[in-house]
Tab-separated table of C-alpha atoms and ligand atoms in Angstrom:
chain	number	residue	atom	x	y	z
C	1	MET	CA	4.463	16.095	-4.851
C	2	ASN	CA	7.319	18.472	-5.221
C	3	ARG	CA	10.579	16.611	-5.710
C	4	LYS	CA	12.588	19.813	-5.821
C	5	TYR	CA	12.014	20.566	-2.167
C	6	ARG	CA	11.172	17.287	-0.464
C	7	LYS	CA	11.220	13.537	-0.694
C	8	THR	CA	8.402	11.447	-2.028
C	9	LEU	CA	7.644	8.372	0.074
C	10	ILE	CA	5.438	5.412	-0.742
C	11	ALA	CA	4.941	3.493	2.499
C	12	GLY	CA	3.003	0.305	3.133
C	13	ASN	CA	1.178	-0.288	6.400
C	14	TRP	CA	0.521	-3.985	6.742
C	15	LYS	CA	-1.403	-3.607	10.023
C	16	MET	CA	-2.031	-7.079	11.533
C	17	ASN	CA	-1.502	-9.036	8.325
C	18	LYS	CA	0.984	-11.678	7.166
C	19	THR	CA	3.024	-14.223	9.098
C	20	PRO	CA	6.835	-14.287	8.836
C	21	SER	CA	6.567	-17.001	6.153
C	22	GLU	CA	4.076	-14.947	4.176
C	23	THR	CA	6.386	-11.941	4.563
C	24	LYS	CA	9.199	-13.912	2.984
C	25	ASP	CA	6.974	-14.885	0.040
C	26	PHE	CA	5.783	-11.303	-0.436
C	27	MET	CA	9.329	-9.979	-0.495
C	28	VAL	CA	10.437	-12.514	-3.121
C	29	ASN	CA	7.527	-11.534	-5.377
C	30	PHE	CA	7.900	-7.818	-4.683
C	31	LYS	CA	11.632	-7.796	-5.366
C	32	ALA	CA	11.073	-9.499	-8.709
C	33	ILE	CA	8.825	-6.669	-9.970
C	34	MET	CA	10.124	-3.685	-8.001
C	35	PRO	CA	10.757	-0.625	-10.209
C	36	LYS	CA	14.433	0.206	-10.636
C	37	GLY	CA	13.901	3.973	-10.894
C	38	ARG	CA	14.597	6.129	-7.843
C	39	TRP	CA	11.840	8.697	-8.077
C	40	CYS	CA	10.633	7.929	-4.544
C	41	ASP	CA	11.611	6.345	-1.266
C	42	ILE	CA	9.875	3.072	-0.439
C	43	ALA	CA	8.944	1.762	2.999
C	44	LEU	CA	7.146	-1.288	4.292
C	45	CYS	CA	5.874	-1.095	7.868
C	46	VAL	CA	5.125	-4.576	9.116
C	47	PRO	CA	4.056	-6.428	12.277
C	48	ALA	CA	6.917	-6.701	14.799
C	49	VAL	CA	7.407	-10.446	14.309
C	50	ASP	CA	7.784	-9.927	10.560
C	51	ILE	CA	10.585	-7.358	10.901
C	52	PRO	CA	13.511	-9.855	10.830
C	53	ALA	CA	12.212	-11.591	7.686
C	54	ALA	CA	11.479	-8.261	5.990
C	55	VAL	CA	14.876	-6.775	6.869
C	56	ARG	CA	16.699	-9.899	5.729
C	57	ALA	CA	14.848	-10.002	2.408
C	58	MET	CA	15.327	-6.288	1.672
C	59	ARG	CA	18.934	-5.962	2.860
C	60	GLU	CA	20.443	-5.368	-0.585
C	61	THR	CA	17.593	-3.148	-1.760
C	62	ARG	CA	16.613	0.458	-1.124
C	63	VAL	CA	13.352	-0.485	0.615
C	64	GLY	CA	13.264	0.707	4.230
C	65	ILE	CA	11.519	-1.513	6.742
C	66	GLY	CA	9.396	0.021	9.483
C	67	ALA	CA	7.391	-0.917	12.552
C	68	GLU	CA	3.800	0.041	13.294
C	69	ASN	CA	4.279	1.277	16.860
C	70	CYS	CA	6.884	1.621	19.589
C	71	ASN	CA	6.999	2.312	23.291
C	72	ALA	CA	8.176	5.715	24.512
C	73	ASN	CA	10.470	4.276	27.172
C	74	PRO	CA	13.989	3.064	26.423
C	75	SER	CA	13.582	-0.177	28.426
C	76	GLY	CA	11.940	-1.546	31.550
C	77	ALA	CA	8.881	-3.250	32.954
C	78	TYR	CA	6.470	-2.844	30.026
C	79	THR	CA	5.386	-6.369	29.225
C	80	GLY	CA	4.640	-6.897	25.559
C	81	GLU	CA	6.052	-3.563	24.436
C	82	ILE	CA	8.948	-2.793	22.069
C	83	ALA	CA	11.368	0.130	22.478
C	84	ALA	CA	12.513	2.358	19.622
C	85	ASN	CA	16.175	1.331	19.996
C	86	MET	CA	15.160	-2.339	19.660
C	87	LEU	CA	13.535	-1.519	16.323
C	88	VAL	CA	16.692	0.247	15.171
C	89	ASP	CA	18.823	-2.718	16.195
C	90	ALA	CA	16.444	-5.050	14.338
C	91	GLY	CA	17.065	-3.033	11.173
C	92	CYS	CA	14.070	-0.684	11.084
C	93	LYS	CA	14.273	2.747	9.521
C	94	TYR	CA	10.691	3.913	10.054
C	95	VAL	CA	7.938	3.652	12.642
C	96	ILE	CA	4.260	4.540	12.199
C	97	LEU	CA	3.005	6.490	15.216
C	98	GLY	CA	-0.443	7.695	16.216
C	99	HIS	CA	-2.362	5.650	13.665
C	100	SER	CA	-6.105	6.109	14.188
C	101	GLU	CA	-6.497	2.362	14.804
C	102	ARG	CA	-4.082	2.666	17.748
C	103	ARG	CA	-5.716	5.862	18.958
C	104	ALA	CA	-9.016	3.937	18.918
C	105	MET	CA	-7.360	1.422	21.271
C	106	GLY	CA	-6.745	4.260	23.726
C	107	GLU	CA	-3.500	5.908	22.596
C	108	THR	CA	-3.545	9.578	23.612
C	109	ASP	CA	-1.954	12.630	21.962
C	110	LYS	CA	0.428	12.779	24.901
C	111	GLU	CA	1.561	9.202	24.325
C	112	VAL	CA	1.937	9.818	20.593
C	113	ASN	CA	4.145	12.809	21.373
C	114	ALA	CA	6.313	10.799	23.794
C	115	LYS	CA	6.710	8.072	21.159
C	116	VAL	CA	7.639	10.622	18.485
C	117	LEU	CA	10.390	12.017	20.738
C	118	ALA	CA	11.647	8.515	21.589
C	119	ALA	CA	11.669	7.451	17.936
C	120	ILE	CA	13.623	10.543	16.847
C	121	GLU	CA	16.061	10.072	19.711
C	122	ALA	CA	16.656	6.473	18.606
C	123	GLY	CA	17.249	7.570	15.005
C	124	LEU	CA	14.001	6.263	13.485
C	125	ILE	CA	11.928	8.259	11.014
C	126	PRO	CA	8.474	8.574	12.584
C	127	ILE	CA	5.480	8.544	10.259
C	128	VAL	CA	3.106	10.570	12.420
C	129	CYS	CA	-0.556	10.054	11.613
C	130	CYS	CA	-3.439	12.463	12.002
C	131	GLY	CA	-6.980	12.478	10.682
C	132	GLU	CA	-10.540	13.444	11.417
C	133	SER	CA	-13.653	11.321	11.828
C	134	LEU	CA	-16.628	11.654	9.499
C	135	GLU	CA	-18.540	13.429	12.267
C	136	GLN	CA	-15.751	15.969	12.666
C	137	ARG	CA	-15.580	16.560	8.911
C	138	GLU	CA	-19.319	17.057	8.691
C	139	SER	CA	-19.206	19.461	11.655
C	140	GLY	CA	-16.609	21.568	9.845
C	141	VAL	CA	-13.860	21.180	12.461
C	142	THR	CA	-11.342	19.211	10.360
C	143	ASP	CA	-8.681	21.929	10.199
C	144	GLU	CA	-8.893	22.709	13.921
C	145	TRP	CA	-8.701	19.017	14.819
C	146	ILE	CA	-5.701	18.405	12.559
C	147	THR	CA	-3.949	21.511	13.916
C	148	MET	CA	-4.394	20.194	17.440
C	149	GLN	CA	-3.177	16.687	16.623
C	150	ILE	CA	-0.082	17.973	14.819
C	151	LYS	CA	0.801	20.557	17.460
C	152	LEU	CA	0.476	17.996	20.247
C	153	ALA	CA	2.382	15.273	18.378
C	154	LEU	CA	5.290	17.593	17.589
C	155	GLN	CA	5.707	19.169	21.011
C	156	GLY	CA	9.362	19.308	21.943
C	157	VAL	CA	10.602	18.180	18.517
C	158	PRO	CA	13.635	20.417	17.914
C	159	GLU	CA	13.886	22.403	14.690
C	160	GLU	CA	16.921	20.491	13.462
C	161	LYS	CA	14.977	17.214	13.680
C	162	ILE	CA	11.732	18.201	11.982
C	163	ARG	CA	12.952	17.171	8.526
C	164	ARG	CA	13.547	13.642	9.859
C	165	LEU	CA	9.848	13.271	10.377
C	166	VAL	CA	7.036	12.344	7.990
C	167	ILE	CA	3.419	13.336	8.544
C	168	ALA	CA	0.533	11.230	7.240
C	169	TYR	CA	-2.957	12.616	6.784
C	170	GLU	CA	-5.414	9.764	7.089
C	171	PRO	CA	-9.094	10.686	7.332
C	172	ILE	CA	-10.633	7.962	9.506
C	173	TRP	CA	-13.675	7.705	7.216
C	174	ALA	CA	-11.410	6.787	4.300
C	175	ILE	CA	-9.357	4.064	5.989
C	176	GLY	CA	-10.165	0.573	4.763
C	177	THR	CA	-13.558	1.745	3.544
C	178	GLY	CA	-12.862	2.065	-0.168
C	179	ARG	CA	-14.069	5.638	0.220
C	180	THR	CA	-11.005	7.703	-0.722
C	181	ALA	CA	-10.844	11.416	-0.083
C	182	THR	CA	-11.006	13.270	-3.389
C	183	PRO	CA	-7.651	14.660	-4.523
C	184	GLU	CA	-8.994	18.144	-3.694
C	185	GLN	CA	-10.101	17.144	-0.172
C	186	ALA	CA	-6.792	15.421	0.530
C	187	GLU	CA	-4.763	18.293	-0.917
C	188	ALA	CA	-6.657	20.874	1.153
C	189	VAL	CA	-5.793	19.144	4.434
C	190	CYS	CA	-2.184	18.333	3.437
C	191	GLU	CA	-1.730	21.995	2.510
C	192	HIS	CA	-3.202	22.946	5.878
C	193	ILE	CA	-0.745	20.613	7.637
C	194	ARG	CA	2.120	22.353	5.837
C	195	THR	CA	0.786	25.682	7.095
C	196	VAL	CA	0.778	24.339	10.656
C	197	VAL	CA	4.388	23.142	10.238
C	198	ARG	CA	5.293	26.535	8.741
C	199	LYS	CA	3.931	28.364	11.783
C	200	LEU	CA	5.866	26.071	14.115
C	201	TYR	CA	9.150	25.632	12.199
C	202	GLY	CA	9.310	28.280	9.465
C	203	SER	CA	8.802	28.128	5.737
C	204	LYS	CA	12.021	26.345	4.760
C	205	ASN	CA	11.294	23.444	7.073
C	206	ALA	CA	7.633	23.327	6.018
C	207	ARG	CA	8.674	23.202	2.378
C	208	ALA	CA	11.029	20.292	3.113
C	209	THR	CA	8.511	18.214	5.107
C	210	THR	CA	7.103	15.090	3.491
C	211	ILE	CA	3.340	14.836	3.962
C	212	LEU	CA	1.545	11.637	2.934
C	213	TYR	CA	-2.071	10.857	2.240
C	214	GLY	CA	-3.543	7.578	3.444
C	215	GLY	CA	-7.013	6.040	3.263
C	216	SER	CA	-8.040	3.614	0.522
C	217	MET	CA	-5.209	4.742	-1.744
C	218	ASN	CA	-4.849	2.154	-4.498
C	219	ASP	CA	-3.441	1.517	-7.948
C	220	LYS	CA	-6.445	3.284	-9.512
C	221	ASN	CA	-6.522	6.560	-7.588
C	222	ALA	CA	-2.847	6.999	-6.650
C	223	TYR	CA	-1.780	8.971	-9.727
C	224	GLU	CA	-4.313	11.737	-9.210
C	225	LEU	CA	-3.713	11.973	-5.468
C	226	LEU	CA	0.061	12.126	-5.941
C	227	ALA	CA	-0.346	14.828	-8.590
C	228	GLN	CA	-1.401	17.265	-5.854
C	229	PRO	CA	1.368	19.686	-4.860
C	230	ASP	CA	1.201	19.019	-1.107
C	231	ILE	CA	0.691	15.235	-1.216
C	232	ASP	CA	4.231	13.843	-1.123
C	233	GLY	CA	3.378	10.174	-1.098
C	234	GLY	CA	1.072	7.612	0.397
C	235	LEU	CA	0.559	5.469	3.465
C	236	ILE	CA	-1.073	2.412	2.020
C	237	GLY	CA	-2.884	-0.322	3.909
C	238	GLY	CA	-4.828	-2.902	1.927
C	239	ALA	CA	-3.133	-2.258	-1.416
C	240	SER	CA	0.341	-2.742	0.100
C	241	LEU	CA	-0.418	-6.413	0.806
C	242	VAL	CA	-0.336	-7.331	-2.871
C	243	PRO	CA	3.042	-6.795	-4.598
C	244	GLU	CA	1.506	-5.937	-8.003
C	245	LYS	CA	-0.787	-3.288	-6.502
C	246	PHE	CA	1.939	-1.759	-4.364
C	247	VAL	CA	4.267	-1.569	-7.361
C	248	LYS	CA	1.584	0.227	-9.383
C	249	ILE	CA	1.345	2.872	-6.653
C	250	ILE	CA	5.131	3.285	-6.684
C	251	GLU	CA	4.925	3.704	-10.463
C	252	ALA	CA	2.189	6.323	-10.048
C	253	ALA	CA	4.706	8.439	-8.146
C	254	ASN	CA	6.822	8.561	-11.301
C	255	GLN	CA	5.253	11.708	-12.727
C	256	PRO	CA	6.419	15.276	-13.331
C	257	THR	CA	6.141	17.489	-10.250
C	258	ALA	CA	6.119	21.223	-9.609
X	1	PGA	P1	-6.082	1.534	3.751
X	1	PGA	O1	-5.288	1.868	5.112
X	1	PGA	O2	-5.150	1.906	2.616
X	1	PGA	O3	-6.364	0.077	3.807
X	1	PGA	O4	-7.307	2.390	3.740
X	1	PGA	C1	-4.456	2.977	5.207
X	1	PGA	C2	-3.908	3.069	6.617
X	1	PGA	O5	-4.658	2.858	7.572
X	1	PGA	O6	-2.726	3.376	6.806
């Protein structure tokens, strides 16, 4: 982290977990133990049907609610889809885009890019995900793969908007597996991502960009991961479903930074 130049963000990704009633219960419990300090931003990205309950419960707090996907089109004949402006109207601040689980369902880099542009246009903060498979890591092509994913996702994003965007590095082999990247592995790729942003948008913008790590981050390993200079927060799946665990990760972000 580096609080001097950029924001720290601890973001939950609930994936396909919790009903609206369970969301309400979570929020009551979470609010009761939520740290008062403001050392980081906090987000909870939840299933679309849970958004109203989450927004209602967090209205008076500083927790931003997010979605886990959006459609690139503003409206129209896209049965089952949700547009970025609908998420804004429902009270969302963030949207996760290009998660590897969605890419595995067929989402392409081109679609991710179109969604990023639509989300920015609507005023949402996109949390743009990238990450390599185990095979790619073992073949030594991680940096090249990440460069490609970032360049394609950011195509057409104007310079004045780049600071409104968050990037999440999530190695596929670490997601939901309990096998976290070591702080050194995670830092190396997050630093590489900052270099890619620097080449595209200059050093000031790169320095101001929030880059998260995600993949089995939990209350035990968060402190060490967040101590890395280029890891500005976390995108947390499993551990964000339990208020006590999520709070511990938020507390781990309360440490001195460069
Ligand atoms: P995990 O998921 O923390 O359960 O590994 C992270 C994510 O996929 O965003």
